[in-house]
Amino acid sequence: MGKKPVSPFVRAHVVALHDAGFNQVHISKQLNISRCCAQNAIKKYKDQGNYNDLKSSGRPRKVDGRGLRHLKRLVKGDERLSAAKIATDLNASLPKPITTRTVRNYLKELGFEDVVKVKKQWLGVKHRKQRMAWCTQHMNWTRDDWKNVIFSDESTFYVLKRKNQRKIWRLDKEKLLLECLEQTNIGDGGKVGIWGGISDVCTTNTRIYTENMNGQLYCDVLQKEVKQFLAKTPTTAKMVFQQDLAPWYTSNIVKEKIVKLKLNMLEWVPTSPDLNRIEMLWSILDKKLVAKPMYSKAALIDRLQEEWNNIDKDLCIKLVESMPERI
């Protein structure tokens, strides 16, 4: 039909004018198409009885079914090869070589995405066995059981560096504007530590400190923050205290303090931060800190205390209830 495609509607109009007795020259002038287009439209209708183009086979695929199966085998596995390496290996079995870009197109067609690996705690054989034993021991715990757990942890916050990446919408020419920059400094402007605990009831009092956490400091946390929380909790006898296996938590003076305070402890497994509900809270606090810039440790301490005091009870409930019904 010429270089420019002619729609089925125009072809139908051509046939209608032809049936009405108009010649091809008049039809081409009236519809602003070439005489050849009008002639081909009339001929197509006489031969095929319709105005549409026949479905074409399209460009031949460079990789057939067997090649696609080979491609799937190459992209899967422990190594997860790059598109360039996959193209090199795949070309060894193809009659005609293909480019890296073609490999990417076929992978997208198969549903694969080019993404950054998700970071996950490394687990050795010993860790896996310990986790399995722990899950077997607690597999029958219900959400009511998890509601009695006080999840605790400590984290470090920096004056100028945030835990979460900040994304903004901007034009390319705006990238050096002050509001589009992430302020940094040598040493990140200073840091402070924060300890806290959450349960289905509420949060504990928080302890914010500028020194490094150690056994003595943690004993003071147990004596004050944890003991005060249990004192105002009506179901103290049922409450179970959770802590991870950081060195200062497992020191002898801390063990003696736990016995002296008669705390019901939840046995914990190493390298299992994903089970601790309070881990999610640190990221939430960090997002709240973004709202107002800080330039000193004193300001950071005040903001952390303010945001901790403003933690909603419903948020604590949701975090605790996010524990699986059955592990």
mmCIF file of C-alpha atoms in Angstrom:
data_model
loop_
_atom_site.group_PDB
_atom_site.id
_atom_site.type_symbol
_atom_site.label_atom_id
_atom_site.label_comp_id
_atom_site.label_asym_id
_atom_site.label_seq_id
_atom_site.Cartn_x
_atom_site.Cartn_y
_atom_site.Cartn_z
ATOM 1 C CA MET A 1 0.000 0.000 0.000
ATOM 2 C CA GLY A 2 2.982 2.379 -0.397
ATOM 3 C CA LYS A 3 5.365 3.790 2.144
ATOM 4 C CA LYS A 4 2.649 5.184 4.428
ATOM 5 C CA PRO A 5 0.136 2.682 5.831
ATOM 6 C CA VAL A 6 -3.506 3.144 4.876
ATOM 7 C CA SER A 7 -6.081 2.378 7.545
ATOM 8 C CA PRO A 8 -8.878 -0.173 6.959
ATOM 9 C CA PHE A 9 -11.372 2.705 7.270
ATOM 10 C CA VAL A 10 -9.808 4.517 4.277
ATOM 11 C CA ARG A 11 -9.756 1.275 2.274
ATOM 12 C CA ALA A 12 -13.434 0.729 2.980
ATOM 13 C CA HIS A 13 -14.087 4.279 1.792
ATOM 14 C CA VAL A 14 -12.133 3.518 -1.404
ATOM 15 C CA VAL A 15 -14.243 0.437 -2.116
ATOM 16 C CA ALA A 16 -17.473 2.333 -1.400
ATOM 17 C CA LEU A 17 -16.557 5.106 -3.851
ATOM 18 C CA HIS A 18 -15.519 2.533 -6.452
ATOM 19 C CA ASP A 19 -18.848 0.725 -6.106
ATOM 20 C CA ALA A 20 -20.565 4.102 -6.516
ATOM 21 C CA GLY A 21 -18.927 4.463 -9.930
ATOM 22 C CA PHE A 22 -16.021 6.778 -9.238
ATOM 23 C CA ASN A 23 -12.751 6.050 -11.028
ATOM 24 C CA GLN A 24 -9.451 5.544 -9.243
ATOM 25 C CA VAL A 25 -8.053 8.983 -10.111
ATOM 26 C CA HIS A 26 -11.067 10.740 -8.586
ATOM 27 C CA ILE A 27 -10.946 8.474 -5.505
ATOM 28 C CA SER A 28 -7.240 9.170 -4.925
ATOM 29 C CA LYS A 29 -7.767 12.942 -5.130
ATOM 30 C CA GLN A 30 -10.799 12.934 -2.839
ATOM 31 C CA LEU A 31 -9.144 10.778 -0.139
ATOM 32 C CA ASN A 32 -5.684 12.324 -0.583
ATOM 33 C CA ILE A 33 -3.994 9.005 -1.334
ATOM 34 C CA SER A 34 -2.067 7.758 -4.335
ATOM 35 C CA ARG A 35 -3.860 6.084 -7.231
ATOM 36 C CA CYS A 36 -1.796 2.974 -6.551
ATOM 37 C CA CYS A 37 -3.154 2.828 -2.995
ATOM 38 C CA ALA A 38 -6.705 3.070 -4.290
ATOM 39 C CA GLN A 39 -6.047 0.339 -6.848
ATOM 40 C CA ASN A 40 -4.516 -1.986 -4.255
ATOM 41 C CA ALA A 41 -7.399 -1.425 -1.830
ATOM 42 C CA ILE A 42 -9.948 -2.376 -4.494
ATOM 43 C CA LYS A 43 -7.925 -5.438 -5.529
ATOM 44 C CA LYS A 44 -7.453 -6.557 -1.894
ATOM 45 C CA TYR A 45 -11.198 -6.390 -1.293
ATOM 46 C CA LYS A 46 -11.958 -8.391 -4.449
ATOM 47 C CA ASP A 47 -9.354 -11.072 -3.616
ATOM 48 C CA GLN A 48 -9.807 -11.366 0.179
ATOM 49 C CA GLY A 49 -13.217 -9.843 0.915
ATOM 50 C CA ASN A 50 -11.885 -7.547 3.712
ATOM 51 C CA TYR A 51 -10.010 -4.296 4.242
ATOM 52 C CA ASN A 52 -7.392 -5.463 6.758
ATOM 53 C CA ASP A 53 -3.792 -6.491 6.175
ATOM 54 C CA LEU A 54 -3.012 -10.148 6.587
ATOM 55 C CA LYS A 55 -1.238 -10.998 9.805
ATOM 56 C CA SER A 56 2.474 -11.102 9.078
ATOM 57 C CA SER A 57 4.881 -13.531 10.650
ATOM 58 C CA GLY A 58 7.080 -10.664 11.789
ATOM 59 C CA ARG A 59 10.807 -10.620 12.187
ATOM 60 C CA PRO A 60 12.237 -14.104 12.809
ATOM 61 C CA ARG A 61 13.206 -14.680 16.445
ATOM 62 C CA LYS A 62 16.913 -14.960 17.062
ATOM 63 C CA VAL A 63 16.445 -17.414 19.928
ATOM 64 C CA ASP A 64 14.016 -20.327 19.525
ATOM 65 C CA GLY A 65 12.454 -22.549 22.176
ATOM 66 C CA ARG A 66 15.577 -24.608 22.775
ATOM 67 C CA GLY A 67 17.694 -21.470 23.020
ATOM 68 C CA LEU A 68 15.251 -19.941 25.518
ATOM 69 C CA ARG A 69 15.470 -23.023 27.723
ATOM 70 C CA HIS A 70 19.263 -22.742 27.615
ATOM 71 C CA LEU A 71 18.951 -19.045 28.488
ATOM 72 C CA LYS A 72 16.831 -19.854 31.544
ATOM 73 C CA ARG A 73 19.412 -22.360 32.751
ATOM 74 C CA LEU A 74 22.194 -19.801 32.375
ATOM 75 C CA VAL A 75 20.377 -17.025 34.263
ATOM 76 C CA LYS A 76 19.447 -19.251 37.190
ATOM 77 C CA GLY A 77 21.711 -20.840 39.767
ATOM 78 C CA ASP A 78 24.053 -19.616 42.470
ATOM 79 C CA GLU A 79 26.248 -17.441 40.256
ATOM 80 C CA ARG A 80 23.474 -15.440 38.517
ATOM 81 C CA LEU A 81 25.649 -14.447 35.547
ATOM 82 C CA SER A 82 25.572 -10.972 34.008
ATOM 83 C CA ALA A 83 23.880 -10.373 30.655
ATOM 84 C CA ALA A 84 27.276 -10.052 28.947
ATOM 85 C CA LYS A 85 28.497 -13.398 30.333
ATOM 86 C CA ILE A 86 25.174 -15.055 29.468
ATOM 87 C CA ALA A 87 25.451 -13.771 25.881
ATOM 88 C CA THR A 88 28.975 -15.224 25.591
ATOM 89 C CA ASP A 89 27.916 -18.658 26.899
ATOM 90 C CA LEU A 90 24.683 -18.700 24.890
ATOM 91 C CA ASN A 91 26.394 -17.804 21.611
ATOM 92 C CA ALA A 92 28.404 -21.024 21.843
ATOM 93 C CA SER A 93 25.206 -22.981 21.140
ATOM 94 C CA LEU A 94 23.524 -20.618 18.632
ATOM 95 C CA PRO A 95 24.038 -20.662 14.847
ATOM 96 C CA LYS A 96 24.108 -16.838 14.791
ATOM 97 C CA PRO A 97 25.531 -14.802 17.686
ATOM 98 C CA ILE A 98 23.332 -12.348 19.572
ATOM 99 C CA THR A 99 24.238 -9.181 21.451
ATOM 100 C CA THR A 100 24.051 -8.438 25.166
ATOM 101 C CA ARG A 101 21.142 -6.094 24.524
ATOM 102 C CA THR A 102 19.202 -8.912 22.842
ATOM 103 C CA VAL A 103 19.820 -11.107 25.884
ATOM 104 C CA ARG A 104 18.436 -8.365 28.151
ATOM 105 C CA ASN A 105 15.339 -8.045 25.964
ATOM 106 C CA TYR A 106 14.666 -11.791 26.086
ATOM 107 C CA LEU A 107 15.194 -11.866 29.869
ATOM 108 C CA LYS A 108 12.655 -9.059 30.339
ATOM 109 C CA GLU A 109 10.250 -10.943 28.072
ATOM 110 C CA LEU A 110 10.665 -13.996 30.331
ATOM 111 C CA GLY A 111 9.846 -11.886 33.402
ATOM 112 C CA PHE A 112 13.350 -11.384 34.816
ATOM 113 C CA GLU A 113 14.368 -8.025 36.311
ATOM 114 C CA ASP A 114 17.802 -6.464 36.605
ATOM 115 C CA VAL A 115 17.881 -5.516 40.311
ATOM 116 C CA VAL A 116 20.342 -5.186 43.174
ATOM 117 C CA LYS A 117 20.625 -8.236 45.428
ATOM 118 C CA VAL A 118 18.666 -8.034 48.673
ATOM 119 C CA LYS A 119 21.020 -7.981 51.655
ATOM 120 C CA LYS A 120 20.462 -10.837 54.070
ATOM 121 C CA GLN A 121 22.302 -12.023 57.144
ATOM 122 C CA TRP A 122 24.811 -14.755 56.299
ATOM 123 C CA LEU A 123 23.980 -18.056 57.952
ATOM 124 C CA GLY A 124 26.382 -20.940 58.363
ATOM 125 C CA VAL A 125 25.427 -24.585 58.902
ATOM 126 C CA LYS A 126 25.594 -24.142 62.680
ATOM 127 C CA HIS A 127 23.345 -21.064 62.532
ATOM 128 C CA ARG A 128 20.786 -22.877 60.391
ATOM 129 C CA LYS A 129 20.615 -25.779 62.852
ATOM 130 C CA GLN A 130 20.200 -23.385 65.784
ATOM 131 C CA ARG A 131 17.435 -21.535 63.982
ATOM 132 C CA MET A 132 15.668 -24.767 63.125
ATOM 133 C CA ALA A 133 15.838 -25.924 66.754
ATOM 134 C CA TRP A 134 14.535 -22.552 67.969
ATOM 135 C CA CYS A 135 11.655 -22.560 65.474
ATOM 136 C CA THR A 136 10.732 -26.116 66.454
ATOM 137 C CA GLN A 137 10.653 -25.064 70.101
ATOM 138 C CA HIS A 138 8.390 -22.056 69.414
ATOM 139 C CA MET A 139 6.385 -23.346 66.475
ATOM 140 C CA ASN A 140 3.205 -23.601 68.537
ATOM 141 C CA TRP A 141 3.364 -20.084 69.918
ATOM 142 C CA THR A 142 0.327 -18.002 69.011
ATOM 143 C CA ARG A 143 0.095 -14.226 68.676
ATOM 144 C CA ASP A 144 -1.171 -14.115 72.269
ATOM 145 C CA ASP A 145 2.149 -15.638 73.348
ATOM 146 C CA TRP A 146 4.147 -13.077 71.349
ATOM 147 C CA LYS A 147 2.120 -10.255 72.914
ATOM 148 C CA ASN A 148 3.805 -11.062 76.229
ATOM 149 C CA VAL A 149 7.308 -10.546 74.807
ATOM 150 C CA ILE A 150 9.281 -7.340 75.393
ATOM 151 C CA PHE A 151 11.426 -6.945 72.258
ATOM 152 C CA SER A 152 14.553 -4.904 73.007
ATOM 153 C CA ASP A 153 17.544 -3.680 71.075
ATOM 154 C CA GLU A 154 19.933 -0.768 70.709
ATOM 155 C CA SER A 155 20.921 1.193 67.627
ATOM 156 C CA THR A 156 23.223 4.027 66.602
ATOM 157 C CA PHE A 157 22.073 7.281 65.011
ATOM 158 C CA TYR A 158 24.250 9.946 63.413
ATOM 159 C CA VAL A 159 23.790 13.701 63.304
ATOM 160 C CA LEU A 160 24.190 14.041 59.535
ATOM 161 C CA LYS A 161 23.887 10.498 58.181
ATOM 162 C CA ARG A 162 20.537 8.759 57.927
ATOM 163 C CA LYS A 163 19.937 5.012 57.859
ATOM 164 C CA ASN A 164 17.504 5.205 54.949
ATOM 165 C CA GLN A 165 18.307 6.456 51.473
ATOM 166 C CA ARG A 166 16.471 9.657 50.589
ATOM 167 C CA LYS A 167 14.938 9.981 47.135
ATOM 168 C CA ILE A 168 13.588 13.210 45.704
ATOM 169 C CA TRP A 169 12.102 14.433 42.431
ATOM 170 C CA ARG A 170 14.285 17.032 40.712
ATOM 171 C CA LEU A 171 15.386 18.302 37.335
ATOM 172 C CA ASP A 172 18.904 17.534 36.172
ATOM 173 C CA LYS A 173 19.824 21.223 36.425
ATOM 174 C CA GLU A 174 18.667 21.263 40.091
ATOM 175 C CA LYS A 175 21.058 18.585 41.363
ATOM 176 C CA LEU A 176 23.363 21.122 43.111
ATOM 177 C CA LEU A 177 20.603 23.137 44.780
ATOM 178 C CA LEU A 178 20.783 23.117 48.586
ATOM 179 C CA GLU A 179 17.384 21.427 48.944
ATOM 180 C CA CYS A 180 18.522 18.663 46.584
ATOM 181 C CA LEU A 181 21.756 17.848 48.450
ATOM 182 C CA GLU A 182 22.343 15.347 51.265
ATOM 183 C CA GLN A 183 24.489 17.160 53.832
ATOM 184 C CA THR A 184 27.517 15.098 54.932
ATOM 185 C CA ASN A 185 30.620 15.741 56.976
ATOM 186 C CA ILE A 186 33.749 13.926 58.144
ATOM 187 C CA GLY A 187 32.716 11.705 61.044
ATOM 188 C CA ASP A 188 29.025 12.113 60.172
ATOM 189 C CA GLY A 189 28.699 14.974 62.688
ATOM 190 C CA GLY A 190 28.843 12.698 65.719
ATOM 191 C CA LYS A 191 26.748 9.749 66.894
ATOM 192 C CA VAL A 192 24.629 8.654 69.842
ATOM 193 C CA GLY A 193 23.301 5.281 70.904
ATOM 194 C CA ILE A 194 19.730 4.485 71.844
ATOM 195 C CA TRP A 195 18.266 1.500 73.675
ATOM 196 C CA GLY A 196 14.576 0.745 73.835
ATOM 197 C CA GLY A 197 11.973 -1.963 74.098
ATOM 198 C CA ILE A 198 8.460 -2.498 72.766
ATOM 199 C CA SER A 199 5.626 -4.854 73.591
ATOM 200 C CA ASP A 200 1.938 -5.189 72.902
ATOM 201 C CA VAL A 201 1.332 -2.910 75.902
ATOM 202 C CA CYS A 202 3.554 0.090 75.049
ATOM 203 C CA THR A 203 7.171 1.131 74.782
ATOM 204 C CA THR A 204 9.711 1.085 77.585
ATOM 205 C CA ASN A 205 11.526 4.227 78.634
ATOM 206 C CA THR A 206 14.428 4.777 76.297
ATOM 207 C CA ARG A 207 18.080 5.155 77.242
ATOM 208 C CA ILE A 208 20.094 7.483 75.020
ATOM 209 C CA TYR A 209 23.847 7.425 75.567
ATOM 210 C CA THR A 210 26.976 8.890 74.007
ATOM 211 C CA GLU A 211 29.476 6.323 75.295
ATOM 212 C CA ASN A 212 29.877 2.794 73.959
ATOM 213 C CA MET A 213 27.450 0.193 75.267
ATOM 214 C CA ASN A 214 29.027 -2.211 77.766
ATOM 215 C CA GLY A 215 28.022 -4.594 80.537
ATOM 216 C CA GLN A 216 27.851 -1.983 83.278
ATOM 217 C CA LEU A 217 25.750 0.421 81.219
ATOM 218 C CA TYR A 218 23.413 -2.396 80.215
ATOM 219 C CA CYS A 219 23.006 -3.486 83.850
ATOM 220 C CA ASP A 220 21.876 0.042 84.622
ATOM 221 C CA VAL A 221 19.377 -0.175 81.739
ATOM 222 C CA LEU A 222 17.964 -3.416 83.170
ATOM 223 C CA GLN A 223 17.781 -1.905 86.665
ATOM 224 C CA LYS A 224 15.981 1.253 85.568
ATOM 225 C CA GLU A 225 14.247 1.129 82.200
ATOM 226 C CA VAL A 226 13.276 -2.560 82.195
ATOM 227 C CA LYS A 227 12.358 -2.714 85.876
ATOM 228 C CA GLN A 228 10.252 0.462 85.613
ATOM 229 C CA PHE A 229 8.417 -0.940 82.613
ATOM 230 C CA LEU A 230 7.610 -4.193 84.411
ATOM 231 C CA ALA A 231 6.497 -2.298 87.514
ATOM 232 C CA LYS A 232 3.747 -0.496 85.583
ATOM 233 C CA THR A 233 2.678 -3.558 83.573
ATOM 234 C CA PRO A 234 -0.323 -5.417 85.028
ATOM 235 C CA THR A 235 0.709 -8.742 83.486
ATOM 236 C CA THR A 236 4.288 -8.708 84.788
ATOM 237 C CA ALA A 237 4.267 -12.403 85.666
ATOM 238 C CA LYS A 238 3.589 -13.324 82.023
ATOM 239 C CA MET A 239 6.034 -10.907 80.419
ATOM 240 C CA VAL A 240 9.095 -12.392 78.742
ATOM 241 C CA PHE A 241 12.165 -10.253 78.032
ATOM 242 C CA GLN A 242 14.022 -10.625 74.726
ATOM 243 C CA GLN A 243 17.563 -9.519 74.001
ATOM 244 C CA ASP A 244 20.038 -10.576 71.331
ATOM 245 C CA LEU A 245 23.445 -12.158 71.890
ATOM 246 C CA ALA A 246 25.651 -9.071 71.796
ATOM 247 C CA PRO A 247 28.835 -9.533 73.904
ATOM 248 C CA TRP A 248 27.707 -7.130 76.651
ATOM 249 C CA TYR A 249 24.377 -8.961 76.937
ATOM 250 C CA THR A 250 26.085 -12.289 77.618
ATOM 251 C CA SER A 251 28.703 -11.000 80.085
ATOM 252 C CA ASN A 252 28.782 -12.451 83.587
ATOM 253 C CA ILE A 253 27.709 -9.223 85.305
ATOM 254 C CA VAL A 254 24.658 -9.001 83.041
ATOM 255 C CA LYS A 255 23.748 -12.652 83.672
ATOM 256 C CA GLU A 256 23.970 -12.028 87.409
ATOM 257 C CA LYS A 257 21.802 -8.924 87.072
ATOM 258 C CA ILE A 258 19.143 -10.859 85.174
ATOM 259 C CA VAL A 259 19.036 -13.493 87.906
ATOM 260 C CA LYS A 260 18.847 -10.823 90.605
ATOM 261 C CA LEU A 261 15.937 -9.049 88.867
ATOM 262 C CA LYS A 262 14.198 -12.406 88.251
ATOM 263 C CA LEU A 263 13.527 -11.634 84.604
ATOM 264 C CA ASN A 264 11.785 -14.219 82.468
ATOM 265 C CA MET A 265 14.107 -14.458 79.465
ATOM 266 C CA LEU A 266 13.274 -15.558 75.923
ATOM 267 C CA GLU A 267 16.006 -17.818 74.617
ATOM 268 C CA TRP A 268 17.396 -16.238 71.453
ATOM 269 C CA VAL A 269 19.327 -17.533 68.480
ATOM 270 C CA PRO A 270 22.359 -15.792 66.925
ATOM 271 C CA THR A 271 22.195 -13.839 63.644
ATOM 272 C CA SER A 272 18.424 -13.447 63.738
ATOM 273 C CA PRO A 273 17.672 -9.693 63.585
ATOM 274 C CA ASP A 274 14.737 -10.307 61.247
ATOM 275 C CA LEU A 275 12.794 -11.909 64.117
ATOM 276 C CA ASN A 276 13.163 -8.910 66.412
ATOM 277 C CA ARG A 277 10.166 -6.624 65.901
ATOM 278 C CA ILE A 278 11.930 -3.526 67.202
ATOM 279 C CA GLU A 279 14.391 -3.655 64.284
ATOM 280 C CA MET A 280 11.616 -2.184 62.123
ATOM 281 C CA LEU A 281 11.194 0.723 64.529
ATOM 282 C CA TRP A 282 14.699 2.113 63.971
ATOM 283 C CA SER A 283 13.984 2.707 60.297
ATOM 284 C CA ILE A 284 10.697 4.439 61.195
ATOM 285 C CA LEU A 285 12.492 6.729 63.670
ATOM 286 C CA ASP A 286 15.129 7.535 61.083
ATOM 287 C CA LYS A 287 12.465 8.672 58.589
ATOM 288 C CA LYS A 288 10.990 10.979 61.227
ATOM 289 C CA LEU A 289 14.399 12.550 61.883
ATOM 290 C CA VAL A 290 14.618 13.644 58.250
ATOM 291 C CA ALA A 291 11.850 16.214 58.745
ATOM 292 C CA LYS A 292 14.106 18.656 60.634
ATOM 293 C CA PRO A 293 17.883 19.090 60.029
ATOM 294 C CA MET A 294 20.232 18.626 63.011
ATOM 295 C CA TYR A 295 23.770 19.885 63.426
ATOM 296 C CA SER A 296 24.799 18.714 66.911
ATOM 297 C CA LYS A 297 24.626 15.650 69.140
ATOM 298 C CA ALA A 298 22.525 17.579 71.641
ATOM 299 C CA ALA A 299 19.918 18.262 68.953
ATOM 300 C CA LEU A 300 19.985 14.610 67.888
ATOM 301 C CA ILE A 301 19.454 13.444 71.481
ATOM 302 C CA ASP A 302 16.484 15.792 71.902
ATOM 303 C CA ARG A 303 14.923 14.651 68.620
ATOM 304 C CA LEU A 304 15.385 10.957 69.415
ATOM 305 C CA GLN A 305 13.791 11.415 72.831
ATOM 306 C CA GLU A 306 10.927 13.402 71.314
ATOM 307 C CA GLU A 307 10.233 10.872 68.558
ATOM 308 C CA TRP A 308 10.460 7.941 70.978
ATOM 309 C CA ASN A 309 7.936 9.576 73.328
ATOM 310 C CA ASN A 310 5.601 10.125 70.370
ATOM 311 C CA ILE A 311 5.586 6.482 69.252
ATOM 312 C CA ASP A 312 1.961 5.456 68.910
ATOM 313 C CA LYS A 313 0.764 2.455 70.889
ATOM 314 C CA ASP A 314 -1.050 1.143 67.807
ATOM 315 C CA LEU A 315 2.295 1.015 65.990
ATOM 316 C CA CYS A 316 3.744 -1.182 68.750
ATOM 317 C CA ILE A 317 0.729 -3.465 68.518
ATOM 318 C CA LYS A 318 1.102 -3.772 64.735
ATOM 319 C CA LEU A 319 4.804 -4.552 65.025
ATOM 320 C CA VAL A 320 4.250 -7.271 67.618
ATOM 321 C CA GLU A 321 1.294 -8.717 65.703
ATOM 322 C CA SER A 322 3.470 -8.957 62.607
ATOM 323 C CA MET A 323 5.091 -12.015 64.164
ATOM 324 C CA PRO A 324 3.860 -15.083 62.251
ATOM 325 C CA GLU A 325 1.021 -17.088 63.755
ATOM 326 C CA ARG A 326 3.140 -20.190 63.306
ATOM 327 C CA ILE A 327 6.884 -20.036 62.726
#
